Amino acid sequence: MSIRPISSLEVTKNISLLSSEKKNTKVVNLKLATPEDKPLVVMLSWLMARKKHVYKYADVYLRHGFDVLNISISPWQLLWPTKGSQMVAKDVLKFLEVNSAYPALVLHGFSVGAYLWSEVMVHMAAEQQRYAGVLDRIVGQIWDSAADVTEIPKGLPVAVFPTNAVLQNALKQYVIYHMRTFDKVATVHYIRASQMFQTNLVRAPAQIFISKTDPIGTEESNLRVRETWENMGIQVNWKCWDKSPHVGHFRMHPKEYVAALNSFLDSLDLPQSVQIEEKKKHMAKL
């Protein structure tokens, strides 16, 4: 499936707004000068994600009539959360709060994106009454290869040095040292975020994509999340492949992935604009 042209509006160095049409609007203190009334996907990317790969996922949503808020963090921001990932999380939350014209929000997080969203929820939990409106607008959540804090020493080196085993091992040893040495400014925040992901302030239906062979977003850790969420009353749809790499499920199984994603989106309480876009898509096929 070819990707149509995608317009990108930079909100911050870590946040960009993707759309099928060019945004002729200014961004002042994270607020769009021209409000939008279409649904928004909050896409929390994996480490070192390339634009062309992110755009393949974004294209699926743009065809449904969504805008896509793409968020990324660097390895440095992950290692030093108080000056890095937590600052990005604050910006994400502020964007969602001040751009309330987006009537419905769908989360789609990959790998370390689950951790970043957990940092967003840490801020939400501190002021639940203030951010109740943001939570109420979240109608669905998708988690692809969600990685637990315990897998940071595995995931970070592979993301930074995907083809160099020697440098992977060296960085792995450093990350282990880093987490032991900088407990108060790093590890305690990872643990708190992991607990927040488990308890999950978002009660909207969830779709989980994983594989049995993923060493980073493991089946075991995701099963624990699934069990906890279902016990809390969250509807969880589960798609587990026997074999596919970390954040590589869409690439390995494109038809199954898109079919499961479309089925999940069809089950959500989305605005009429998305339903109209879907009808156009079906008519075009005919």
PDB file of C-alpha atoms in Angstrom:
ATOM      1  CA  MET A   1       0.000   0.000   0.000  1.00  0.00           C
ATOM      2  CA  SER A   2       1.565   3.288  -1.098  1.00  0.00           C
ATOM      3  CA  ILE A   3       1.809   6.117   1.402  1.00  0.00           C
ATOM      4  CA  ARG A   4       0.128   9.363   0.469  1.00  0.00           C
ATOM      5  CA  PRO A   5       1.895  12.702   1.113  1.00  0.00           C
ATOM      6  CA  ILE A   6       1.914  13.568   4.819  1.00  0.00           C
ATOM      7  CA  SER A   7       2.144  17.081   6.203  1.00  0.00           C
ATOM      8  CA  SER A   8       4.187  17.565   9.383  1.00  0.00           C
ATOM      9  CA  LEU A   9       3.869  20.530  11.754  1.00  0.00           C
ATOM     10  CA  GLU A  10       6.574  20.785  14.407  1.00  0.00           C
ATOM     11  CA  VAL A  11       5.113  21.452  17.847  1.00  0.00           C
ATOM     12  CA  THR A  12       8.361  20.903  19.800  1.00  0.00           C
ATOM     13  CA  LYS A  13      11.617  19.088  19.020  1.00  0.00           C
ATOM     14  CA  ASN A  14       9.973  15.887  20.306  1.00  0.00           C
ATOM     15  CA  ILE A  15       6.406  16.398  19.080  1.00  0.00           C
ATOM     16  CA  SER A  16       5.028  16.797  15.568  1.00  0.00           C
ATOM     17  CA  LEU A  17       1.482  16.910  14.239  1.00  0.00           C
ATOM     18  CA  LEU A  18       0.931  14.791  11.136  1.00  0.00           C
ATOM     19  CA  SER A  19      -1.997  15.341   8.805  1.00  0.00           C
ATOM     20  CA  SER A  20      -3.208  14.548   5.315  1.00  0.00           C
ATOM     21  CA  GLU A  21      -3.498  18.280   4.601  1.00  0.00           C
ATOM     22  CA  LYS A  22      -1.115  21.122   5.365  1.00  0.00           C
ATOM     23  CA  LYS A  23      -1.769  22.903   8.661  1.00  0.00           C
ATOM     24  CA  ASN A  24      -1.866  26.649   8.091  1.00  0.00           C
ATOM     25  CA  THR A  25      -1.816  27.461  11.773  1.00  0.00           C
ATOM     26  CA  LYS A  26       0.590  28.718  14.397  1.00  0.00           C
ATOM     27  CA  VAL A  27       1.439  26.889  17.603  1.00  0.00           C
ATOM     28  CA  VAL A  28       1.624  29.168  20.641  1.00  0.00           C
ATOM     29  CA  ASN A  29       2.452  27.579  23.997  1.00  0.00           C
ATOM     30  CA  LEU A  30       1.554  24.196  22.494  1.00  0.00           C
ATOM     31  CA  LYS A  31      -1.901  25.394  21.427  1.00  0.00           C
ATOM     32  CA  LEU A  32      -3.004  25.374  17.797  1.00  0.00           C
ATOM     33  CA  ALA A  33      -4.234  28.794  16.718  1.00  0.00           C
ATOM     34  CA  THR A  34      -6.827  27.068  14.519  1.00  0.00           C
ATOM     35  CA  PRO A  35      -8.736  24.394  16.499  1.00  0.00           C
ATOM     36  CA  GLU A  36      -9.347  20.971  14.991  1.00  0.00           C
ATOM     37  CA  ASP A  37     -12.566  18.971  15.314  1.00  0.00           C
ATOM     38  CA  LYS A  38     -11.292  15.621  14.034  1.00  0.00           C
ATOM     39  CA  PRO A  39     -10.095  12.714  16.220  1.00  0.00           C
ATOM     40  CA  LEU A  40      -6.425  12.514  17.180  1.00  0.00           C
ATOM     41  CA  VAL A  41      -4.050   9.569  17.505  1.00  0.00           C
ATOM     42  CA  VAL A  42      -1.359  10.042  20.136  1.00  0.00           C
ATOM     43  CA  MET A  43       1.485   7.996  18.636  1.00  0.00           C
ATOM     44  CA  LEU A  44       4.327   7.294  21.074  1.00  0.00           C
ATOM     45  CA  SER A  45       7.213   6.057  18.944  1.00  0.00           C
ATOM     46  CA  TRP A  46       9.945   3.560  19.716  1.00  0.00           C
ATOM     47  CA  LEU A  47      13.539   4.686  20.285  1.00  0.00           C
ATOM     48  CA  MET A  48      15.419   5.848  17.186  1.00  0.00           C
ATOM     49  CA  ALA A  49      12.340   5.388  15.005  1.00  0.00           C
ATOM     50  CA  ARG A  50      12.882   6.548  11.436  1.00  0.00           C
ATOM     51  CA  LYS A  51      10.404   8.981   9.957  1.00  0.00           C
ATOM     52  CA  LYS A  52       9.603   6.726   6.985  1.00  0.00           C
ATOM     53  CA  HIS A  53       8.648   3.876   9.343  1.00  0.00           C
ATOM     54  CA  VAL A  54       6.528   6.079  11.596  1.00  0.00           C
ATOM     55  CA  TYR A  55       4.737   7.468   8.534  1.00  0.00           C
ATOM     56  CA  LYS A  56       3.603   3.961   7.515  1.00  0.00           C
ATOM     57  CA  TYR A  57       1.626   3.700  10.754  1.00  0.00           C
ATOM     58  CA  ALA A  58       0.448   7.303  10.535  1.00  0.00           C
ATOM     59  CA  ASP A  59      -0.857   6.703   7.009  1.00  0.00           C
ATOM     60  CA  VAL A  60      -3.263   4.051   8.292  1.00  0.00           C
ATOM     61  CA  TYR A  61      -4.815   6.602  10.634  1.00  0.00           C
ATOM     62  CA  LEU A  62      -4.834   9.458   8.147  1.00  0.00           C
ATOM     63  CA  ARG A  63      -6.885   7.240   5.830  1.00  0.00           C
ATOM     64  CA  HIS A  64      -9.401   6.923   8.680  1.00  0.00           C
ATOM     65  CA  GLY A  65      -9.695  10.716   9.013  1.00  0.00           C
ATOM     66  CA  PHE A  66      -7.467  11.194  12.071  1.00  0.00           C
ATOM     67  CA  ASP A  67      -4.665  13.622  12.760  1.00  0.00           C
ATOM     68  CA  VAL A  68      -1.597  12.013  14.348  1.00  0.00           C
ATOM     69  CA  LEU A  69       0.456  13.527  17.165  1.00  0.00           C
ATOM     70  CA  ASN A  70       3.823  11.793  16.902  1.00  0.00           C
ATOM     71  CA  ILE A  71       6.043  11.850  19.990  1.00  0.00           C
ATOM     72  CA  SER A  72       9.589  10.591  20.293  1.00  0.00           C
ATOM     73  CA  ILE A  73      12.339  10.664  22.918  1.00  0.00           C
ATOM     74  CA  SER A  74      16.086  10.237  22.571  1.00  0.00           C
ATOM     75  CA  PRO A  75      18.223   7.694  24.438  1.00  0.00           C
ATOM     76  CA  TRP A  76      19.581  10.561  26.571  1.00  0.00           C
ATOM     77  CA  GLN A  77      16.039  11.636  27.509  1.00  0.00           C
ATOM     78  CA  LEU A  78      15.269   8.058  28.514  1.00  0.00           C
ATOM     79  CA  LEU A  79      18.396   7.733  30.678  1.00  0.00           C
ATOM     80  CA  TRP A  80      17.820  11.063  32.452  1.00  0.00           C
ATOM     81  CA  PRO A  81      14.034  11.202  32.931  1.00  0.00           C
ATOM     82  CA  THR A  82      13.821  14.220  35.254  1.00  0.00           C
ATOM     83  CA  LYS A  83      15.439  16.437  32.595  1.00  0.00           C
ATOM     84  CA  GLY A  84      14.348  14.385  29.603  1.00  0.00           C
ATOM     85  CA  SER A  85      11.319  12.117  29.245  1.00  0.00           C
ATOM     86  CA  GLN A  86       9.350  13.772  32.041  1.00  0.00           C
ATOM     87  CA  MET A  87       9.693  17.166  30.334  1.00  0.00           C
ATOM     88  CA  VAL A  88       8.396  15.637  27.088  1.00  0.00           C
ATOM     89  CA  ALA A  89       5.527  14.009  29.007  1.00  0.00           C
ATOM     90  CA  LYS A  90       4.521  17.403  30.435  1.00  0.00           C
ATOM     91  CA  ASP A  91       4.434  18.882  26.935  1.00  0.00           C
ATOM     92  CA  VAL A  92       2.302  15.999  25.645  1.00  0.00           C
ATOM     93  CA  LEU A  93      -0.196  16.434  28.453  1.00  0.00           C
ATOM     94  CA  LYS A  94      -0.357  20.196  28.006  1.00  0.00           C
ATOM     95  CA  PHE A  95      -0.970  19.788  24.258  1.00  0.00           C
ATOM     96  CA  LEU A  96      -3.867  17.419  24.917  1.00  0.00           C
ATOM     97  CA  GLU A  97      -5.277  19.737  27.588  1.00  0.00           C
ATOM     98  CA  VAL A  98      -5.144  23.019  25.644  1.00  0.00           C
ATOM     99  CA  ASN A  99      -6.233  21.518  22.303  1.00  0.00           C
ATOM    100  CA  SER A 100      -9.542  20.275  23.637  1.00  0.00           C
ATOM    101  CA  ALA A 101     -11.228  20.753  20.247  1.00  0.00           C
ATOM    102  CA  TYR A 102      -9.942  17.290  19.323  1.00  0.00           C
ATOM    103  CA  PRO A 103     -13.083  15.400  20.402  1.00  0.00           C
ATOM    104  CA  ALA A 104     -11.633  11.887  20.675  1.00  0.00           C
ATOM    105  CA  LEU A 105      -8.155  10.558  21.419  1.00  0.00           C
ATOM    106  CA  VAL A 106      -6.662   7.163  20.575  1.00  0.00           C
ATOM    107  CA  LEU A 107      -3.317   6.114  22.052  1.00  0.00           C
ATOM    108  CA  HIS A 108      -0.897   4.044  19.983  1.00  0.00           C
ATOM    109  CA  GLY A 109       2.375   3.321  21.767  1.00  0.00           C
ATOM    110  CA  PHE A 110       5.393   1.269  20.746  1.00  0.00           C
ATOM    111  CA  SER A 111       8.040  -0.235  23.019  1.00  0.00           C
ATOM    112  CA  VAL A 112       9.405   2.572  25.226  1.00  0.00           C
ATOM    113  CA  GLY A 113       6.368   4.644  24.248  1.00  0.00           C
ATOM    114  CA  ALA A 114       4.502   2.743  26.961  1.00  0.00           C
ATOM    115  CA  TYR A 115       6.964   4.143  29.490  1.00  0.00           C
ATOM    116  CA  LEU A 116       6.604   7.687  28.117  1.00  0.00           C
ATOM    117  CA  TRP A 117       2.808   7.509  28.356  1.00  0.00           C
ATOM    118  CA  SER A 118       3.198   6.246  31.924  1.00  0.00           C
ATOM    119  CA  GLU A 119       5.133   9.430  32.733  1.00  0.00           C
ATOM    120  CA  VAL A 120       2.173  11.368  31.294  1.00  0.00           C
ATOM    121  CA  MET A 121      -0.134   9.445  33.642  1.00  0.00           C
ATOM    122  CA  VAL A 122       2.119  10.219  36.618  1.00  0.00           C
ATOM    123  CA  HIS A 123       1.396  13.908  35.991  1.00  0.00           C
ATOM    124  CA  MET A 124      -2.304  13.151  35.493  1.00  0.00           C
ATOM    125  CA  ALA A 125      -2.489  11.239  38.759  1.00  0.00           C
ATOM    126  CA  ALA A 126      -1.078  14.225  40.652  1.00  0.00           C
ATOM    127  CA  GLU A 127      -3.985  16.403  39.428  1.00  0.00           C
ATOM    128  CA  GLN A 128      -6.759  14.012  38.455  1.00  0.00           C
ATOM    129  CA  GLN A 129      -9.549  16.566  38.661  1.00  0.00           C
ATOM    130  CA  ARG A 130      -7.707  18.954  36.326  1.00  0.00           C
ATOM    131  CA  TYR A 131      -7.015  16.278  33.705  1.00  0.00           C
ATOM    132  CA  ALA A 132     -10.311  14.381  33.942  1.00  0.00           C
ATOM    133  CA  GLY A 133     -11.378  15.938  30.647  1.00  0.00           C
ATOM    134  CA  VAL A 134      -8.322  14.557  28.856  1.00  0.00           C
ATOM    135  CA  LEU A 135      -8.933  11.067  30.234  1.00  0.00           C
ATOM    136  CA  ASP A 136     -12.602  11.224  29.248  1.00  0.00           C
ATOM    137  CA  ARG A 137     -11.663  11.942  25.621  1.00  0.00           C
ATOM    138  CA  ILE A 138      -9.495   8.799  25.307  1.00  0.00           C
ATOM    139  CA  VAL A 139     -11.673   6.213  23.552  1.00  0.00           C
ATOM    140  CA  GLY A 140      -9.090   3.517  22.798  1.00  0.00           C
ATOM    141  CA  GLN A 141      -5.495   2.437  23.390  1.00  0.00           C
ATOM    142  CA  ILE A 142      -3.153   0.292  21.277  1.00  0.00           C
ATOM    143  CA  TRP A 143       0.132  -1.079  22.631  1.00  0.00           C
ATOM    144  CA  ASP A 144       2.654  -2.617  20.237  1.00  0.00           C
ATOM    145  CA  SER A 145       5.646  -4.427  21.791  1.00  0.00           C
ATOM    146  CA  ALA A 146       5.203  -2.565  25.090  1.00  0.00           C
ATOM    147  CA  ALA A 147       8.456  -2.879  27.037  1.00  0.00           C
ATOM    148  CA  ASP A 148       8.666  -3.081  30.818  1.00  0.00           C
ATOM    149  CA  VAL A 149      11.304  -1.135  32.771  1.00  0.00           C
ATOM    150  CA  THR A 150      13.248  -4.344  33.408  1.00  0.00           C
ATOM    151  CA  GLU A 151      13.988  -4.604  29.670  1.00  0.00           C
ATOM    152  CA  ILE A 152      15.659  -1.191  29.260  1.00  0.00           C
ATOM    153  CA  PRO A 153      19.180  -2.733  29.323  1.00  0.00           C
ATOM    154  CA  LYS A 154      18.104  -5.017  26.453  1.00  0.00           C
ATOM    155  CA  GLY A 155      16.102  -2.577  24.373  1.00  0.00           C
ATOM    156  CA  LEU A 156      18.211   0.583  24.486  1.00  0.00           C
ATOM    157  CA  PRO A 157      21.437  -0.966  23.081  1.00  0.00           C
ATOM    158  CA  VAL A 158      19.563  -2.658  20.208  1.00  0.00           C
ATOM    159  CA  ALA A 159      17.843   0.628  19.319  1.00  0.00           C
ATOM    160  CA  VAL A 160      21.102   2.614  19.322  1.00  0.00           C
ATOM    161  CA  PHE A 161      23.365  -0.012  17.701  1.00  0.00           C
ATOM    162  CA  PRO A 162      21.015  -2.315  15.743  1.00  0.00           C
ATOM    163  CA  THR A 163      23.777  -4.132  13.815  1.00  0.00           C
ATOM    164  CA  ASN A 164      26.796  -3.975  16.156  1.00  0.00           C
ATOM    165  CA  ALA A 165      26.809  -6.692  18.831  1.00  0.00           C
ATOM    166  CA  VAL A 166      30.032  -5.423  20.449  1.00  0.00           C
ATOM    167  CA  LEU A 167      28.691  -1.911  20.975  1.00  0.00           C
ATOM    168  CA  GLN A 168      25.334  -3.343  22.057  1.00  0.00           C
ATOM    169  CA  ASN A 169      27.020  -5.297  24.836  1.00  0.00           C
ATOM    170  CA  ALA A 170      29.107  -2.288  25.913  1.00  0.00           C
ATOM    171  CA  LEU A 171      26.034  -0.048  26.123  1.00  0.00           C
ATOM    172  CA  LYS A 172      24.091  -2.779  27.931  1.00  0.00           C
ATOM    173  CA  GLN A 173      26.751  -2.911  30.640  1.00  0.00           C
ATOM    174  CA  TYR A 174      26.644   0.865  30.967  1.00  0.00           C
ATOM    175  CA  VAL A 175      22.832   0.953  31.226  1.00  0.00           C
ATOM    176  CA  ILE A 176      22.956  -1.663  34.007  1.00  0.00           C
ATOM    177  CA  TYR A 177      25.577   0.473  35.783  1.00  0.00           C
ATOM    178  CA  HIS A 178      23.507   3.620  35.171  1.00  0.00           C
ATOM    179  CA  MET A 179      20.352   2.123  36.681  1.00  0.00           C
ATOM    180  CA  ARG A 180      22.241   0.956  39.772  1.00  0.00           C
ATOM    181  CA  THR A 181      24.203   4.173  40.277  1.00  0.00           C
ATOM    182  CA  PHE A 182      21.556   6.778  39.483  1.00  0.00           C
ATOM    183  CA  ASP A 183      18.641   5.207  41.302  1.00  0.00           C
ATOM    184  CA  LYS A 184      17.154   8.460  42.630  1.00  0.00           C
ATOM    185  CA  VAL A 185      17.236  10.365  39.346  1.00  0.00           C
ATOM    186  CA  ALA A 186      16.451   7.499  37.008  1.00  0.00           C
ATOM    187  CA  THR A 187      15.488   4.026  38.247  1.00  0.00           C
ATOM    188  CA  VAL A 188      12.897   5.066  40.847  1.00  0.00           C
ATOM    189  CA  HIS A 189      11.087   6.959  38.077  1.00  0.00           C
ATOM    190  CA  TYR A 190      11.132   3.914  35.795  1.00  0.00           C
ATOM    191  CA  ILE A 191       9.652   1.770  38.573  1.00  0.00           C
ATOM    192  CA  ARG A 192       6.930   4.303  39.375  1.00  0.00           C
ATOM    193  CA  ALA A 193       6.060   4.590  35.677  1.00  0.00           C
ATOM    194  CA  SER A 194       5.908   0.797  35.348  1.00  0.00           C
ATOM    195  CA  GLN A 195       3.491   0.632  38.263  1.00  0.00           C
ATOM    196  CA  MET A 196       1.404   3.393  36.689  1.00  0.00           C
ATOM    197  CA  PHE A 197       1.178   1.461  33.409  1.00  0.00           C
ATOM    198  CA  GLN A 198      -0.035  -1.600  35.305  1.00  0.00           C
ATOM    199  CA  THR A 199      -2.716   0.290  37.250  1.00  0.00           C
ATOM    200  CA  ASN A 200      -3.602   2.439  34.187  1.00  0.00           C
ATOM    201  CA  LEU A 201      -5.745   5.522  34.592  1.00  0.00           C
ATOM    202  CA  VAL A 202      -7.171   4.923  31.091  1.00  0.00           C
ATOM    203  CA  ARG A 203     -10.172   2.627  31.162  1.00  0.00           C
ATOM    204  CA  ALA A 204     -10.851   2.672  27.413  1.00  0.00           C
ATOM    205  CA  PRO A 205     -10.697  -0.616  25.439  1.00  0.00           C
ATOM    206  CA  ALA A 206      -7.189  -1.819  24.591  1.00  0.00           C
ATOM    207  CA  GLN A 207      -5.533  -3.663  21.711  1.00  0.00           C
ATOM    208  CA  ILE A 208      -2.201  -5.384  22.422  1.00  0.00           C
ATOM    209  CA  PHE A 209       0.190  -6.519  19.665  1.00  0.00           C
ATOM    210  CA  ILE A 210       3.100  -8.784  20.664  1.00  0.00           C
ATOM    211  CA  SER A 211       4.978 -11.915  19.606  1.00  0.00           C
ATOM    212  CA  LYS A 212       6.305 -14.941  21.432  1.00  0.00           C
ATOM    213  CA  THR A 213       9.850 -14.253  20.187  1.00  0.00           C
ATOM    214  CA  ASP A 214      10.170 -10.591  21.224  1.00  0.00           C
ATOM    215  CA  PRO A 215      12.929 -10.384  23.895  1.00  0.00           C
ATOM    216  CA  ILE A 216      12.119  -6.761  24.798  1.00  0.00           C
ATOM    217  CA  GLY A 217       8.319  -6.445  24.762  1.00  0.00           C
ATOM    218  CA  THR A 218       7.972  -9.938  26.174  1.00  0.00           C
ATOM    219  CA  GLU A 219       4.860 -12.077  26.087  1.00  0.00           C
ATOM    220  CA  GLU A 220       5.203 -12.701  29.819  1.00  0.00           C
ATOM    221  CA  SER A 221       5.218  -9.036  30.853  1.00  0.00           C
ATOM    222  CA  ASN A 222       2.358  -8.199  28.496  1.00  0.00           C
ATOM    223  CA  LEU A 223       0.309 -11.110  29.815  1.00  0.00           C
ATOM    224  CA  ARG A 224       0.683  -9.659  33.320  1.00  0.00           C
ATOM    225  CA  VAL A 225      -0.583  -6.319  32.025  1.00  0.00           C
ATOM    226  CA  ARG A 226      -3.500  -7.999  30.265  1.00  0.00           C
ATOM    227  CA  GLU A 227      -4.535  -9.895  33.391  1.00  0.00           C
ATOM    228  CA  THR A 228      -4.315  -6.800  35.586  1.00  0.00           C
ATOM    229  CA  TRP A 229      -6.300  -4.662  33.175  1.00  0.00           C
ATOM    230  CA  GLU A 230      -9.015  -7.256  32.644  1.00  0.00           C
ATOM    231  CA  ASN A 231      -9.384  -7.593  36.417  1.00  0.00           C
ATOM    232  CA  MET A 232      -9.935  -3.829  36.469  1.00  0.00           C
ATOM    233  CA  GLY A 233     -12.706  -4.162  33.888  1.00  0.00           C
ATOM    234  CA  ILE A 234     -10.742  -2.954  30.849  1.00  0.00           C
ATOM    235  CA  GLN A 235     -11.630  -4.746  27.611  1.00  0.00           C
ATOM    236  CA  VAL A 236      -8.380  -6.133  26.142  1.00  0.00           C
ATOM    237  CA  ASN A 237      -8.041  -7.442  22.586  1.00  0.00           C
ATOM    238  CA  TRP A 238      -4.985  -9.686  22.191  1.00  0.00           C
ATOM    239  CA  LYS A 239      -2.928 -10.394  19.064  1.00  0.00           C
ATOM    240  CA  CYS A 240       0.183 -12.527  19.575  1.00  0.00           C
ATOM    241  CA  TRP A 241       2.257 -13.879  16.686  1.00  0.00           C
ATOM    242  CA  ASP A 242       4.461 -16.942  17.035  1.00  0.00           C
ATOM    243  CA  LYS A 243       7.376 -15.144  15.434  1.00  0.00           C
ATOM    244  CA  SER A 244       8.100 -11.502  14.637  1.00  0.00           C
ATOM    245  CA  PRO A 245      10.682  -8.993  15.902  1.00  0.00           C
ATOM    246  CA  HIS A 246      10.327  -6.148  18.367  1.00  0.00           C
ATOM    247  CA  VAL A 247       8.097  -3.427  16.823  1.00  0.00           C
ATOM    248  CA  GLY A 248       8.240  -5.467  13.626  1.00  0.00           C
ATOM    249  CA  HIS A 249       4.772  -7.029  13.671  1.00  0.00           C
ATOM    250  CA  PHE A 250       3.319  -4.633  11.079  1.00  0.00           C
ATOM    251  CA  ARG A 251       6.287  -5.234   8.751  1.00  0.00           C
ATOM    252  CA  MET A 252       6.114  -9.029   9.111  1.00  0.00           C
ATOM    253  CA  HIS A 253       2.319  -9.414   9.097  1.00  0.00           C
ATOM    254  CA  PRO A 254       0.899  -6.292   7.389  1.00  0.00           C
ATOM    255  CA  LYS A 255      -2.504  -7.697   6.395  1.00  0.00           C
ATOM    256  CA  GLU A 256      -3.202  -9.271   9.789  1.00  0.00           C
ATOM    257  CA  TYR A 257      -1.973  -6.185  11.620  1.00  0.00           C
ATOM    258  CA  VAL A 258      -4.085  -3.711   9.664  1.00  0.00           C
ATOM    259  CA  ALA A 259      -7.134  -5.996   9.798  1.00  0.00           C
ATOM    260  CA  ALA A 260      -6.881  -6.263  13.594  1.00  0.00           C
ATOM    261  CA  LEU A 261      -6.271  -2.517  13.928  1.00  0.00           C
ATOM    262  CA  ASN A 262      -9.211  -1.610  11.673  1.00  0.00           C
ATOM    263  CA  SER A 263     -11.473  -4.023  13.540  1.00  0.00           C
ATOM    264  CA  PHE A 264     -10.466  -2.437  16.833  1.00  0.00           C
ATOM    265  CA  LEU A 265     -11.043   1.097  15.537  1.00  0.00           C
ATOM    266  CA  ASP A 266     -14.460   0.092  14.183  1.00  0.00           C
ATOM    267  CA  SER A 267     -15.430  -1.055  17.681  1.00  0.00           C
ATOM    268  CA  LEU A 268     -14.657   2.315  19.286  1.00  0.00           C
ATOM    269  CA  ASP A 269     -16.984   5.221  19.956  1.00  0.00           C
ATOM    270  CA  LEU A 270     -15.506   7.577  17.350  1.00  0.00           C
ATOM    271  CA  PRO A 271     -16.901  10.800  15.891  1.00  0.00           C
ATOM    272  CA  GLN A 272     -19.024  10.697  12.753  1.00  0.00           C
ATOM    273  CA  SER A 273     -16.191  12.200  10.669  1.00  0.00           C
ATOM    274  CA  VAL A 274     -14.246   8.939  10.986  1.00  0.00           C
ATOM    275  CA  GLN A 275     -17.306   6.900   9.996  1.00  0.00           C
ATOM    276  CA  ILE A 276     -17.773   9.074   6.892  1.00  0.00           C
ATOM    277  CA  GLU A 277     -14.105   8.600   5.950  1.00  0.00           C
ATOM    278  CA  GLU A 278     -14.539   4.839   6.288  1.00  0.00           C
ATOM    279  CA  LYS A 279     -17.564   4.894   3.987  1.00  0.00           C
ATOM    280  CA  LYS A 280     -15.534   6.811   1.387  1.00  0.00           C
ATOM    281  CA  LYS A 281     -12.784   4.220   1.618  1.00  0.00           C
ATOM    282  CA  HIS A 282     -15.201   1.338   1.058  1.00  0.00           C
ATOM    283  CA  MET A 283     -16.846   3.139  -1.855  1.00  0.00           C
ATOM    284  CA  ALA A 284     -13.436   3.714  -3.453  1.00  0.00           C
ATOM    285  CA  LYS A 285     -12.768  -0.030  -3.310  1.00  0.00           C
ATOM    286  CA  LEU A 286     -16.031  -0.702  -5.103  1.00  0.00           C
TER     287      LEU A 286
END
